[in-house]
Coordinates of C-alpha atoms in Angstrom, one line a residue:
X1 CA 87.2 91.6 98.4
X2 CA 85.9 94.3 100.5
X3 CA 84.3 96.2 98.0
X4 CA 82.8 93.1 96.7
X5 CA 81.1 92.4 100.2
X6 CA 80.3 96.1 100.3
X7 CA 78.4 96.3 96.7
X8 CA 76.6 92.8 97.8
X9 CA 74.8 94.0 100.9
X10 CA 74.1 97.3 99.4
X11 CA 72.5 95.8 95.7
X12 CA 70.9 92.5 96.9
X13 CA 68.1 94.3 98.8
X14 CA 67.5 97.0 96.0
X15 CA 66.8 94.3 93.6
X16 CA 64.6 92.8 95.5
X17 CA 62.8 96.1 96.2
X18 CA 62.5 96.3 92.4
X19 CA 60.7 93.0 92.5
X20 CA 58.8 93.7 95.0
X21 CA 57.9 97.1 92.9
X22 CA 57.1 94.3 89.8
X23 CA 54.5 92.9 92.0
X24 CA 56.9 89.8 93.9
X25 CA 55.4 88.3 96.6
X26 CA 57.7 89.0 100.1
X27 CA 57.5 86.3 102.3
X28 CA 58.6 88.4 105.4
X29 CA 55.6 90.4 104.9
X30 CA 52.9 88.2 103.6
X31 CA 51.8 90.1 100.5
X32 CA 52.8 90.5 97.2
X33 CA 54.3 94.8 96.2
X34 CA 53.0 96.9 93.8
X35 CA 54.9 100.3 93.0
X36 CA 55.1 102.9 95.3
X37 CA 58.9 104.4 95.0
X38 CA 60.8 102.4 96.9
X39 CA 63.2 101.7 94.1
X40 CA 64.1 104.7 93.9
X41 CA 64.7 105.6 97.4
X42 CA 66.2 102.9 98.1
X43 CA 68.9 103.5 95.2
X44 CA 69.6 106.9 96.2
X45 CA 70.3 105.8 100.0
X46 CA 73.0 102.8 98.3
X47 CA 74.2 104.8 95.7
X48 CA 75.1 107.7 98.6
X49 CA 76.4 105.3 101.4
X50 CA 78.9 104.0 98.0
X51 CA 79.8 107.2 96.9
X52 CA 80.5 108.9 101.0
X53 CA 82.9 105.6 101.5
X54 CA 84.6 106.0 98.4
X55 CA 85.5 109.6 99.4
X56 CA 86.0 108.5 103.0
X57 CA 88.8 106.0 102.5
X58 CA 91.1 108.4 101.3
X59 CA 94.3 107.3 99.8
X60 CA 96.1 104.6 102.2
X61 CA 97.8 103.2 100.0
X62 CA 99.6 106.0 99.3
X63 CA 100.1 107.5 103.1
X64 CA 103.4 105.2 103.3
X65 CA 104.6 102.3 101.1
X66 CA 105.0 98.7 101.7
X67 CA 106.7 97.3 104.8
X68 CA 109.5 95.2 103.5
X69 CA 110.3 92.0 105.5
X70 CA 111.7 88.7 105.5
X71 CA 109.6 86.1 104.9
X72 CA 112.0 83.7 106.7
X73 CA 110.6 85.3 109.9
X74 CA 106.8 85.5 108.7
X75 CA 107.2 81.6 108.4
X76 CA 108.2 80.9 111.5
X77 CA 105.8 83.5 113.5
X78 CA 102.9 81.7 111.4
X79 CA 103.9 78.2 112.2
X80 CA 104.4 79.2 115.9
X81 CA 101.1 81.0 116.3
X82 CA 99.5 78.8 113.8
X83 CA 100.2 75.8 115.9
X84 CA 99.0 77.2 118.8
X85 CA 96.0 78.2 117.4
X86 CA 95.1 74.5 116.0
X87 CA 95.2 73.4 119.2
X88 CA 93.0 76.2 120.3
X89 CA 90.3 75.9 118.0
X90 CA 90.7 71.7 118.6
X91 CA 90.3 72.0 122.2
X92 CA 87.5 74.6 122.5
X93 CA 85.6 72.5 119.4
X94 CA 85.8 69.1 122.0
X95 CA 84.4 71.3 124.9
X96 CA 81.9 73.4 122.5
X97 CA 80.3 69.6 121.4
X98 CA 80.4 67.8 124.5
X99 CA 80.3 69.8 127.3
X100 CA 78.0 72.4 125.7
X101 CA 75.7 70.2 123.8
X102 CA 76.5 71.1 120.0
X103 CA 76.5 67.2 119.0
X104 CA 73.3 67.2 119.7
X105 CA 72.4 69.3 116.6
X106 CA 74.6 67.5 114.7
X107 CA 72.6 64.5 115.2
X108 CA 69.3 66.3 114.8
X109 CA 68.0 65.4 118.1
X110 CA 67.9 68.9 119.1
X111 CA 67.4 72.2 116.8
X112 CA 69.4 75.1 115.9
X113 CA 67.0 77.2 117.9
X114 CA 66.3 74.7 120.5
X115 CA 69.7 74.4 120.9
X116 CA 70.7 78.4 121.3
X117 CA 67.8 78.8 123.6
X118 CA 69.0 76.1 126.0
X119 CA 72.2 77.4 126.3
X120 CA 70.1 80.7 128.3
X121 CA 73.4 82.9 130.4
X122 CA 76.0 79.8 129.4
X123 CA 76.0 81.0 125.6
X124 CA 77.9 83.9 125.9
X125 CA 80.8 82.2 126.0
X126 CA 80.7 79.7 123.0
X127 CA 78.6 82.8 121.0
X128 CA 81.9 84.8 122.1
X129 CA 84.4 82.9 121.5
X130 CA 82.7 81.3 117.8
X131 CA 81.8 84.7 116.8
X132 CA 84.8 87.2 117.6
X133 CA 87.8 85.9 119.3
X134 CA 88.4 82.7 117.2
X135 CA 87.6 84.4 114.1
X136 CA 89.9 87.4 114.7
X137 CA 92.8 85.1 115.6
X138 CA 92.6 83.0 112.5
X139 CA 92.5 86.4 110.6
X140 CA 95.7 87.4 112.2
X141 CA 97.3 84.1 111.2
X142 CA 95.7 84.3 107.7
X143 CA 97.5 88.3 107.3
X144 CA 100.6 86.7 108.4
X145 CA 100.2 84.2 105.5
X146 CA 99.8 87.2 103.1
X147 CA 103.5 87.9 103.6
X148 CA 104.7 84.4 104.2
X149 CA 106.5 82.3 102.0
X150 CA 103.4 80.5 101.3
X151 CA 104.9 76.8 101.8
X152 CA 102.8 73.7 101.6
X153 CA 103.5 73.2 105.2
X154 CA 102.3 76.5 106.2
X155 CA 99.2 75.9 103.6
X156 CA 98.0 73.2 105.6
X157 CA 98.8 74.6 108.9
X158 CA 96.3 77.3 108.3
X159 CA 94.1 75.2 106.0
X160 CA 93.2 73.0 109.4
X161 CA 92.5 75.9 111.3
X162 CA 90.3 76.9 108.9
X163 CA 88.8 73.4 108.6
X164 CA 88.2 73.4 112.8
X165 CA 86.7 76.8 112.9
X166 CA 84.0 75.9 109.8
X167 CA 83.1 72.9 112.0
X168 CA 82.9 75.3 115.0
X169 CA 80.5 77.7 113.2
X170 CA 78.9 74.7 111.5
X171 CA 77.9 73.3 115.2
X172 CA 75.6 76.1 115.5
X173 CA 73.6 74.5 112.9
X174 CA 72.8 77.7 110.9
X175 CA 73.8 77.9 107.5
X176 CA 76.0 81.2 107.3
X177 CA 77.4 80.6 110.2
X178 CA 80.0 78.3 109.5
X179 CA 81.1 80.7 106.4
X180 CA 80.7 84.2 108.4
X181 CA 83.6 83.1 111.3
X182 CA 85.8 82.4 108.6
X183 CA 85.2 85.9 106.9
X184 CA 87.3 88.2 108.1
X185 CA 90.2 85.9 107.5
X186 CA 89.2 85.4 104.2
X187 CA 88.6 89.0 103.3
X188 CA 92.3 89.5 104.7
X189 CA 93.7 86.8 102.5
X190 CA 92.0 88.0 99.4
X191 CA 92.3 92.0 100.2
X192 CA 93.3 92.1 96.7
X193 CA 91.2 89.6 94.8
X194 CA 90.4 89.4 90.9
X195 CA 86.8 89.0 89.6
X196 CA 87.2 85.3 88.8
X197 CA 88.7 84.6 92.5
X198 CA 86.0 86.2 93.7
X199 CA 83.5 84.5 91.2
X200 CA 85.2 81.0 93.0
X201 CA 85.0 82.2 96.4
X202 CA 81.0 82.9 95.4
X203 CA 80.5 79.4 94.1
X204 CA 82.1 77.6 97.3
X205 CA 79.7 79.8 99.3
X206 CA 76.7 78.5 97.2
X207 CA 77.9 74.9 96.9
X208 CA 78.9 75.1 101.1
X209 CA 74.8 76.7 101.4
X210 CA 73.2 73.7 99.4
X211 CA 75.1 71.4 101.3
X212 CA 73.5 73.0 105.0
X213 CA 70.1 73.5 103.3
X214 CA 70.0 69.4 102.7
X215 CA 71.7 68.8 106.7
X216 CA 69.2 71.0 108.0
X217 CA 66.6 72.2 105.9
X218 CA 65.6 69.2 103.9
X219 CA 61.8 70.3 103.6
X220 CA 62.9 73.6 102.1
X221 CA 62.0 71.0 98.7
X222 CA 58.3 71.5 99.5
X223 CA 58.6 75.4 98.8
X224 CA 60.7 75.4 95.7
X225 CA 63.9 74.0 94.4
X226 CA 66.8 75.1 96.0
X227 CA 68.7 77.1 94.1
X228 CA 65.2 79.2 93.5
X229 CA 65.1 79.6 97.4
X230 CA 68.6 81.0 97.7
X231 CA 68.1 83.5 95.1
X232 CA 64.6 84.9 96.5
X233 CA 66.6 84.5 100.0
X234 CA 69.3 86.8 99.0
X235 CA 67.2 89.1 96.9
X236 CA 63.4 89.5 97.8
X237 CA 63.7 88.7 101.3
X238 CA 66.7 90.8 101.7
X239 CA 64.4 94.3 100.4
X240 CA 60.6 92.7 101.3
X241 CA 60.8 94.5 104.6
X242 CA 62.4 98.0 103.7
X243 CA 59.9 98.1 100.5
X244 CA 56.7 97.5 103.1
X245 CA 58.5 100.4 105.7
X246 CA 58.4 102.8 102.8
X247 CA 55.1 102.1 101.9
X248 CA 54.0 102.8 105.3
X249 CA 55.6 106.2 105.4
X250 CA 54.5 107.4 102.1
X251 CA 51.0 106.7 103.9
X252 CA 51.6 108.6 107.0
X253 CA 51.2 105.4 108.9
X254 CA 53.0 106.2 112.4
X255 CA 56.0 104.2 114.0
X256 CA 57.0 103.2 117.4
X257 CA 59.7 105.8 119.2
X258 CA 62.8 104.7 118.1
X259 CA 65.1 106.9 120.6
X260 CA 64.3 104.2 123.2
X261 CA 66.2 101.1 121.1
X262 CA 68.9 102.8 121.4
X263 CA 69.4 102.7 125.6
X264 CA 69.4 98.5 124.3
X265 CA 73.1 99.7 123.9
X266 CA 74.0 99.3 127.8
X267 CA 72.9 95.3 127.4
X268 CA 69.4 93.8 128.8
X269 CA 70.3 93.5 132.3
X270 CA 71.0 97.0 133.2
X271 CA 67.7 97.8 131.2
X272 CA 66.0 95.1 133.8
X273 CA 67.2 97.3 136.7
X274 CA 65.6 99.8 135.6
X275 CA 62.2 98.1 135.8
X276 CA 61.7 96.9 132.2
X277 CA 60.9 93.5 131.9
X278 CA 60.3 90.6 128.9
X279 CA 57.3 90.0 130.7
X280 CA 55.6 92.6 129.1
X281 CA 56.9 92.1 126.1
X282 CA 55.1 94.9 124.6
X283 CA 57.5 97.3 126.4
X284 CA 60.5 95.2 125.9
X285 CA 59.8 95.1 122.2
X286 CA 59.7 99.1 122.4
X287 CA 63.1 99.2 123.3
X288 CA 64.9 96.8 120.8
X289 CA 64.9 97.7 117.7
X290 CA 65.3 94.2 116.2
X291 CA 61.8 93.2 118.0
X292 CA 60.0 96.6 116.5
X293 CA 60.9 96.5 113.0
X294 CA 59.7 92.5 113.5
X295 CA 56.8 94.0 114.6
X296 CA 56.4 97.1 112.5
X297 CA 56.7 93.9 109.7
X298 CA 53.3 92.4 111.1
X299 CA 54.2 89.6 112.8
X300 CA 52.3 89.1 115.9
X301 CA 54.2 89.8 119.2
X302 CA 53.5 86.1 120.2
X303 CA 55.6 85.1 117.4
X304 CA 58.5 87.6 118.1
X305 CA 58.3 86.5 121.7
X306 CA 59.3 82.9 120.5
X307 CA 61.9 84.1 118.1
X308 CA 61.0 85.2 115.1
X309 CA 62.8 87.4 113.9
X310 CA 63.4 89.4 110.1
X311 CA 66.1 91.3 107.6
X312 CA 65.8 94.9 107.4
X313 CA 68.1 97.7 106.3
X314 CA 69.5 100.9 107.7
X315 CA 67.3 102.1 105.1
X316 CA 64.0 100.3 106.9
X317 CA 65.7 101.9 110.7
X318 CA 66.8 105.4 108.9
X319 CA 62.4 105.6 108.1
X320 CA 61.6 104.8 111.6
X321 CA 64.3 106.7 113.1
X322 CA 63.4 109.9 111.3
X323 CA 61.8 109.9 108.2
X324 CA 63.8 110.7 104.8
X325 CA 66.2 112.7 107.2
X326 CA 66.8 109.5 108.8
X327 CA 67.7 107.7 105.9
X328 CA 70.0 110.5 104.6
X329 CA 71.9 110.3 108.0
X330 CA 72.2 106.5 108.2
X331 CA 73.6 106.5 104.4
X332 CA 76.3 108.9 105.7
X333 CA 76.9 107.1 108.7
X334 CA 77.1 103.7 106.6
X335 CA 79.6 105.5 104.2
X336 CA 81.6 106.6 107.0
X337 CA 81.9 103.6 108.7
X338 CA 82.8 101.5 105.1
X339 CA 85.1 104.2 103.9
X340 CA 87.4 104.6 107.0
X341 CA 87.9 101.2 108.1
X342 CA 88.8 100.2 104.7
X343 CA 91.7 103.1 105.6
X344 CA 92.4 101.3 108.8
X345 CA 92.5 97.6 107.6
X346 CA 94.6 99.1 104.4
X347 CA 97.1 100.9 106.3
X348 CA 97.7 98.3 109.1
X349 CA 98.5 96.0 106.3
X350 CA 100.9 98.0 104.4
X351 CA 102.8 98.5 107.8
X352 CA 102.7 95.3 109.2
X353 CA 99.9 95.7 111.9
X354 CA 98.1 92.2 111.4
X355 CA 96.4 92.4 114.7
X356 CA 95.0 95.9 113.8
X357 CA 93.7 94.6 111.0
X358 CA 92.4 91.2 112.0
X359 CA 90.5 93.0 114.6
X360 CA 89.5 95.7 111.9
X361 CA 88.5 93.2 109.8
X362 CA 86.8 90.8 112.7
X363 CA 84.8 94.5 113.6
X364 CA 84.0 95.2 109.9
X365 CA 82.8 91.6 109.4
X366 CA 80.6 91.0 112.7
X367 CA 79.4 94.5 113.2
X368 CA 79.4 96.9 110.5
X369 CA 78.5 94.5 107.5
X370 CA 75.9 92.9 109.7
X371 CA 74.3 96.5 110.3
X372 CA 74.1 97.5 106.8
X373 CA 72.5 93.8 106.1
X374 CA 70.2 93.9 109.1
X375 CA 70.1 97.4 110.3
X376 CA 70.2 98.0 114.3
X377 CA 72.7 100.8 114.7
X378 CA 73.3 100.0 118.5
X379 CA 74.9 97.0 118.0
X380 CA 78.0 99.0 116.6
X381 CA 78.2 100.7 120.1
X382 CA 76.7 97.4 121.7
X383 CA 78.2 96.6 125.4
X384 CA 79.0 92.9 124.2
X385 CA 80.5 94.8 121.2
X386 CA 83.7 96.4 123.8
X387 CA 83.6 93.2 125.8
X388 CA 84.5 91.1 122.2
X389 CA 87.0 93.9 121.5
X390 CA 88.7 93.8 125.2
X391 CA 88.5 90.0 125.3
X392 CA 90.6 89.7 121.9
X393 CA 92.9 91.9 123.0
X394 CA 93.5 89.5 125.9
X395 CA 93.4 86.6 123.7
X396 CA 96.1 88.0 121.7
X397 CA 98.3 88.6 124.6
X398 CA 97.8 85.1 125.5
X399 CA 98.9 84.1 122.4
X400 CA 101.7 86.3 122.6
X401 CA 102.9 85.2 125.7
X402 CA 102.6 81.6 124.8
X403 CA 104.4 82.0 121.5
X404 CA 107.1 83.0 123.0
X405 CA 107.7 80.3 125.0
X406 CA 107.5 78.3 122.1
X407 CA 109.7 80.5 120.1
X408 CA 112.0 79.0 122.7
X409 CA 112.1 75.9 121.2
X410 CA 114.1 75.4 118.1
X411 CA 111.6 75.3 115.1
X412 CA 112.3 73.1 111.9
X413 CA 112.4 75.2 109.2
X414 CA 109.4 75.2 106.7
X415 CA 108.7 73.1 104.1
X416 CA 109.5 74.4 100.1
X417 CA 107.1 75.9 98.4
X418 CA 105.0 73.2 95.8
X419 CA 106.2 73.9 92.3

């Protein structure tokens, strides 16, 4: 599956550069594309980041072969740390809908953005804990089900989990976010995956789509039908932005320093202390890069100020960041990154490393695919990047500790397999 996920976020923006070369109209942008190249480019900054991770992963599989173990013991580590886990996710669900508020967008009477705004300092917590450590967890209980027996009992232990976290993400009341906590558990239980599990895995994420566009977004009818919408979503509004930053540099048309976005990587308060303030906004915008390519985009400062925000590419930062030089060194970087966790999530599953590679997997999903879908290098190095990373490591340690006081408890044994 994680080539799959790969070879998505790398050709759904190139085709909708090439439509935007056909003479598409980009809604990010507000205008409709004529040609100007950006095909091309584009394709040779996808086709290189491809070809650098395909070199860059090496051969894992062959470093040392499978770990052999006995399933008997899998099961029984699942249904312990599964268990735990449910009521995990079950308790932090209660206190995410009623003490936080996240009821209230169930029931419409506040929205998704209302709602993340009004949370202000206190949403580091929930965004935390929804976006890193409950996802990693489940992906560790979903690579122990990989070598488990597979019983029904165990099926349903993790398929509840599952079923919490979705309504966890789905509290947020933004559309992906409900299907993006449960990635990296998914991408671990289909590491290997065929074309037609993936072509089913692609139709529950469509089906699961429609059903938040008619939750949240029922007057998305008045622009087109939905399944119109999705595609220009995921194709022209994916490359609308990176086609307009290419136009502007094959005009000589200047951009903003982007060195400064990059000091965005110690976190917004230590960047106050230092005298910058949203205040003047201009400023602040200077020194995130999200803000600049929103504004490099043409959308009014105003407008950013309240939250607007865009999709770009490493390909759209690479042209600010440096010109064709930049591009060439964000398609290696991109490569690099793909190619070598791929290594790290293989090899920690051939030798029986699940955390390793539920947190590899939790990194890949949250961080690295999100930068080559929205660009923003500094959120791979991001302080609230090591605090995710250092507070899993102490949720799994809590889970470890509490397992084994379970573990001292006799376990019934699980259920048969269904026939």
């Amino acid at each position: 599956m994680y080539k799959y996920l790969v070879a998505l976020v790398l050709t759904t923006p190139w085709i909708g550069v090439f439509l935007l070369e056909g003479g598409e109209y980009g809604a990010t942008i507000g205008m409709y594309g004529y040609p100007n190249g950006a095909t091309i480019a584009y394709g040779c900054y996808a086709v290189t980041v491809a070809l650098v991770a395909w070199l860059a992963r090496g051969r894992p599989g062959r470093a040392r072969p499978a770990l052999q173990t006995d399933a008997r013991k899998i099961d029984a580590r699942l249904q312990v740390f599964g268990t735990n886990l449910l009521f995990v996710n079950a308790a932090f669900l209660v206190v995410f809908l009623f003490g936080f508020g996240a009821i209230q967008v169930w029931a419409g009477a506040v929205g998704k953005g209302e709602f993340r705004t009004e949370l202000g300092s206190f949403g580091a917590i929930p965004n935390l804990m929804a976006k890193f450590i409950l996802p990693a967890l489940l992906a560790y209980a979903a690579a122990l089900f990989r070598r488990s027996s597979k019983s029904t009992r165990l099926r349903w232990l993790l398929g509840a989990n599952f079923a919490l976290l979705f309504v966890i993400g789905a509290s947020w009341g933004f559309k992906t976010t409900a299907l993006i906590v449960l990635l990296p558990a998914i991408l671990l239980i289909y590491w290997r995956v065929t074309i037609f599990q993936m072509l089913r895995l692609v139709l529950l994420f469509v089906l699961a789509i429609v059903a938040f566009f008619y939750q949240y977004d029922v007057d998305v009818e008045t622009y087109a039908e939905v399944h119109t919408f999705l595609l220009t979503r995921i194709t022209v509004i994916q490359g609308d932005v990176s086609w307009l930053v290419w136009d502007k540099y094959i005009n000589d048309e200047e951009f903003p320093a982007y060195a400064p976005t990059l000091l965005a990587a110690v976190g917004d308060k230590v960047l106050t202390l230092f005298g910058l303030s949203r205040g003047e906004f201009y400023e602040w915008m200077l020194f995130h890069y999200d803000l600049m390519i929103t504004y490099i985009a043409g959308v009014p400062l105003d407008q950013i100020a309240d939250g607007h925000s865009i999709t770009a590419t490493p390909f759209s930062e690479g042209l600010v960041a440096g010109g064709v030089g930049g591009v060439a060194f964000f398609a290696l970087l991109g490569g690099l990154l793909v190619g070598r966790m791929y290594a790290f999530i293989e090899r920690s599953l051939r030798q029986g490393h699940e955390a390793r590679a539920a947190v590899g997997a939790s990194y890949f999903c949250f961080y690295i695919f999100a930068w080559l879908n929205g660009g923003a290098v500094v959120q791979l190095i991001h302080i609230s990047a090591w605090v995710a990373l250092l507070a899993t490591l102490f949720a799994f340690k809590a889970m470890q500790l509490l397992g084994r006081r379970t573990q001292a408890r006799p376990i019934p044994p699980a259920a048969p397999a269904a026939a």
